[in-house]
PDB file of C-alpha atoms in Angstrom:
ATOM      1  CA  MET A   1      -6.071   4.202 -11.824  1.00 48.00           C
ATOM      2  CA  GLY A   2      -5.098   0.678 -11.580  1.00 51.00           C
ATOM      3  CA  VAL A   3      -2.651  -1.003  -8.941  1.00 55.00           C
ATOM      4  CA  THR A   4       0.589  -1.797 -10.489  1.00 65.00           C
ATOM      5  CA  ASN A   5       2.741  -4.650  -9.210  1.00 82.00           C
ATOM      6  CA  LYS A   6       6.251  -4.095  -8.313  1.00 95.00           C
ATOM      7  CA  ARG A   7       8.600  -5.986 -10.357  1.00 97.00           C
ATOM      8  CA  TYR A   8      11.663  -8.222  -8.771  1.00 98.00           C
ATOM      9  CA  ILE A   9      14.407 -10.135 -10.491  1.00 98.00           C
ATOM     10  CA  LEU A  10      15.166 -13.123  -8.830  1.00 97.00           C
ATOM     11  CA  ASP A  11      18.900 -13.966  -8.294  1.00 97.00           C
ATOM     12  CA  THR A  12      19.857 -17.448  -8.813  1.00 95.00           C
ATOM     13  CA  ASN A  13      21.054 -17.810  -5.114  1.00 94.00           C
ATOM     14  CA  VAL A  14      17.645 -16.183  -3.713  1.00 95.00           C
ATOM     15  CA  THR A  15      15.766 -18.944  -5.997  1.00 96.00           C
ATOM     16  CA  LEU A  16      17.444 -22.001  -4.573  1.00 93.00           C
ATOM     17  CA  TYR A  17      17.151 -20.696  -1.191  1.00 94.00           C
ATOM     18  CA  LEU A  18      13.562 -20.273  -1.609  1.00 95.00           C
ATOM     19  CA  LEU A  19      13.294 -23.892  -3.098  1.00 94.00           C
ATOM     20  CA  GLY A  20      15.031 -25.358  -0.362  1.00 92.00           C
ATOM     21  CA  GLY A  21      13.011 -23.564   2.104  1.00 93.00           C
ATOM     22  CA  ARG A  22      16.048 -21.646   3.388  1.00 93.00           C
ATOM     23  CA  LEU A  23      14.727 -17.966   3.444  1.00 93.00           C
ATOM     24  CA  LEU A  24      14.208 -15.987   6.449  1.00 91.00           C
ATOM     25  CA  ASN A  25      11.076 -14.114   5.015  1.00 89.00           C
ATOM     26  CA  THR A  26       8.556 -14.449   2.400  1.00 90.00           C
ATOM     27  CA  LEU A  27       9.137 -12.654  -0.775  1.00 91.00           C
ATOM     28  CA  PRO A  28       7.533  -9.604  -1.235  1.00 92.00           C
ATOM     29  CA  VAL A  29       4.098  -9.330  -3.410  1.00 93.00           C
ATOM     30  CA  GLY A  30       4.772  -8.244  -7.098  1.00 95.00           C
ATOM     31  CA  GLU A  31       5.516  -9.741 -10.508  1.00 96.00           C
ATOM     32  CA  PHE A  32       8.660 -12.037 -10.338  1.00 97.00           C
ATOM     33  CA  TYR A  33      11.274 -12.537 -13.152  1.00 98.00           C
ATOM     34  CA  LEU A  34      14.107 -14.796 -13.805  1.00 97.00           C
ATOM     35  CA  SER A  35      16.673 -14.389 -16.133  1.00 98.00           C
ATOM     36  CA  VAL A  36      17.385 -17.270 -18.448  1.00 97.00           C
ATOM     37  CA  ILE A  37      21.025 -17.453 -17.174  1.00 97.00           C
ATOM     38  CA  SER A  38      19.371 -18.390 -13.659  1.00 97.00           C
ATOM     39  CA  GLU A  39      17.627 -20.832 -15.514  1.00 97.00           C
ATOM     40  CA  ILE A  40      20.690 -22.502 -16.913  1.00 97.00           C
ATOM     41  CA  GLU A  41      22.499 -22.466 -14.044  1.00 95.00           C
ATOM     42  CA  MET A  42      19.771 -24.073 -12.057  1.00 95.00           C
ATOM     43  CA  LEU A  43      19.254 -26.849 -14.557  1.00 96.00           C
ATOM     44  CA  SER A  44      22.923 -27.360 -15.326  1.00 95.00           C
ATOM     45  CA  TYR A  45      23.960 -28.347 -11.698  1.00 91.00           C
ATOM     46  CA  PRO A  46      25.753 -31.725 -12.032  1.00 92.00           C
ATOM     47  CA  ALA A  47      24.447 -33.455  -8.868  1.00 92.00           C
ATOM     48  CA  LEU A  48      20.754 -32.376  -9.777  1.00 93.00           C
ATOM     49  CA  GLY A  49      18.345 -35.090  -9.113  1.00 94.00           C
ATOM     50  CA  ALA A  50      15.093 -35.788 -10.952  1.00 95.00           C
ATOM     51  CA  GLU A  51      12.971 -34.612  -8.319  1.00 95.00           C
ATOM     52  CA  GLU A  52      15.021 -31.158  -7.504  1.00 94.00           C
ATOM     53  CA  GLU A  53      14.659 -30.853 -11.615  1.00 96.00           C
ATOM     54  CA  LEU A  54      10.994 -31.225 -11.334  1.00 96.00           C
ATOM     55  CA  LYS A  55      10.747 -28.641  -8.559  1.00 96.00           C
ATOM     56  CA  ILE A  56      13.152 -26.167 -10.516  1.00 96.00           C
ATOM     57  CA  GLN A  57      10.840 -26.787 -13.666  1.00 97.00           C
ATOM     58  CA  GLN A  58       7.644 -26.161 -11.656  1.00 97.00           C
ATOM     59  CA  PHE A  59       9.141 -22.954 -10.216  1.00 97.00           C
ATOM     60  CA  LEU A  60       9.719 -22.053 -13.566  1.00 97.00           C
ATOM     61  CA  SER A  61       6.323 -22.412 -14.741  1.00 97.00           C
ATOM     62  CA  GLN A  62       5.295 -19.819 -12.180  1.00 96.00           C
ATOM     63  CA  VAL A  63       7.668 -16.938 -13.200  1.00 97.00           C
ATOM     64  CA  ILE A  64       8.440 -15.060 -16.264  1.00 97.00           C
ATOM     65  CA  VAL A  65      11.732 -16.325 -17.937  1.00 98.00           C
ATOM     66  CA  VAL A  66      13.674 -13.434 -19.295  1.00 98.00           C
ATOM     67  CA  GLY A  67      15.888 -14.155 -22.545  1.00 97.00           C
ATOM     68  CA  LEU A  68      18.475 -12.063 -24.050  1.00 97.00           C
ATOM     69  CA  ASP A  69      17.840  -9.615 -26.269  1.00 98.00           C
ATOM     70  CA  GLN A  70      19.969  -6.759 -27.949  1.00 98.00           C
ATOM     71  CA  ASP A  71      19.131  -4.035 -25.594  1.00 98.00           C
ATOM     72  CA  LEU A  72      19.851  -6.441 -22.494  1.00 98.00           C
ATOM     73  CA  LYS A  73      22.858  -7.691 -24.002  1.00 98.00           C
ATOM     74  CA  ASN A  74      24.286  -4.005 -24.294  1.00 98.00           C
ATOM     75  CA  ALA A  75      23.358  -3.185 -20.533  1.00 98.00           C
ATOM     76  CA  ALA A  76      25.159  -6.181 -19.659  1.00 98.00           C
ATOM     77  CA  ILE A  77      28.219  -5.690 -21.297  1.00 98.00           C
ATOM     78  CA  LYS A  78      28.264  -1.694 -20.109  1.00 98.00           C
ATOM     79  CA  LEU A  79      27.638  -3.151 -16.203  1.00 98.00           C
ATOM     80  CA  ARG A  80      30.183  -6.038 -16.775  1.00 98.00           C
ATOM     81  CA  LYS A  81      32.760  -3.354 -17.615  1.00 98.00           C
ATOM     82  CA  GLN A  82      32.191  -0.732 -15.345  1.00 97.00           C
ATOM     83  CA  TYR A  83      31.762  -3.268 -12.087  1.00 97.00           C
ATOM     84  CA  ARG A  84      33.936  -6.182 -13.166  1.00 97.00           C
ATOM     85  CA  LEU A  85      30.924  -8.408 -12.436  1.00 97.00           C
ATOM     86  CA  LYS A  86      31.064 -12.105 -13.735  1.00 96.00           C
ATOM     87  CA  LEU A  87      29.162 -12.352 -16.787  1.00 97.00           C
ATOM     88  CA  PRO A  88      26.172 -14.154 -15.139  1.00 97.00           C
ATOM     89  CA  ASP A  89      25.866 -11.257 -12.571  1.00 97.00           C
ATOM     90  CA  ALA A  90      25.832  -8.863 -15.274  1.00 98.00           C
ATOM     91  CA  ILE A  91      23.281 -10.393 -17.454  1.00 98.00           C
ATOM     92  CA  ILE A  92      21.138 -10.783 -14.119  1.00 98.00           C
ATOM     93  CA  CYS A  93      21.561  -6.882 -13.300  1.00 98.00           C
ATOM     94  CA  ALA A  94      21.129  -5.774 -16.364  1.00 98.00           C
ATOM     95  CA  THR A  95      17.426  -7.621 -16.436  1.00 98.00           C
ATOM     96  CA  ALA A  96      16.829  -5.881 -13.257  1.00 98.00           C
ATOM     97  CA  LEU A  97      17.794  -2.468 -15.211  1.00 98.00           C
ATOM     98  CA  ILE A  98      15.839  -3.333 -18.485  1.00 97.00           C
ATOM     99  CA  TYR A  99      12.983  -4.322 -16.674  1.00 97.00           C
ATOM    100  CA  ASP A 100      13.016  -1.549 -13.925  1.00 97.00           C
ATOM    101  CA  ALA A 101      12.768  -4.155 -11.285  1.00 97.00           C
ATOM    102  CA  VAL A 102      14.305  -4.685  -7.875  1.00 97.00           C
ATOM    103  CA  LEU A 103      17.021  -7.479  -7.642  1.00 98.00           C
ATOM    104  CA  LEU A 104      16.394  -9.868  -4.819  1.00 97.00           C
ATOM    105  CA  SER A 105      19.940 -11.057  -3.853  1.00 96.00           C
ATOM    106  CA  ASN A 106      21.930 -12.126  -0.934  1.00 92.00           C
ATOM    107  CA  ASP A 107      25.126 -11.185  -3.172  1.00 94.00           C
ATOM    108  CA  LEU A 108      26.847  -7.941  -1.731  1.00 91.00           C
ATOM    109  CA  GLN A 109      28.657  -7.165  -4.464  1.00 93.00           C
ATOM    110  CA  LEU A 110      25.658  -6.782  -6.535  1.00 96.00           C
ATOM    111  CA  ALA A 111      24.403  -3.960  -4.049  1.00 93.00           C
ATOM    112  CA  SER A 112      27.347  -1.664  -5.498  1.00 95.00           C
ATOM    113  CA  VAL A 113      25.531  -1.390  -8.991  1.00 97.00           C
ATOM    114  CA  THR A 114      23.813   1.823  -8.675  1.00 97.00           C
ATOM    115  CA  GLU A 115      21.949   1.896 -11.893  1.00 97.00           C
ATOM    116  CA  ILE A 116      19.244  -0.923  -9.891  1.00 98.00           C
ATOM    117  CA  SER A 117      17.501  -1.410  -6.747  1.00 97.00           C
ATOM    118  CA  VAL A 118      19.011  -4.260  -5.085  1.00 96.00           C
ATOM    119  CA  ASP A 119      17.267  -5.745  -1.760  1.00 95.00           C
ATOM    120  CA  THR A 120      19.294  -8.208   0.512  1.00 92.00           C
ATOM    121  CA  VAL A 121      17.548 -11.397   1.238  1.00 90.00           C
ATOM    122  CA  GLN A 122      17.985 -12.911   4.427  1.00 89.00           C
ATOM    123  CA  ILE A 123      18.432 -16.981   4.546  1.00 89.00           C
ATOM    124  CA  GLN A 124      18.530 -19.281   7.459  1.00 87.00           C
TER     125      GLN A 124
END
């Protein structure tokens, strides 16, 4: 029987803390996914410099970036209605739900979404 890696969705805030060297602990071993929403959020920051953008692009090449399909959109709509989440948060939570992954975040509101597992990440 083969060993299956655990799947993790990285919330935008965790990704930024990781790239900034501010995570208190290392990330767990597993497969890492990132919502296309997080990609858009990170790359559209107005004060983003060329060096920071390159660092983000290099990071994006090491994870699986998940786009929006109909199942994910439907799940995001349901979660947004039920928990009154902001649209980006609903999409990121729906990504964790659809991919049966643990969401790594430090957004305490997302821990209330009972359909997914959320691990809180500590920062420095």
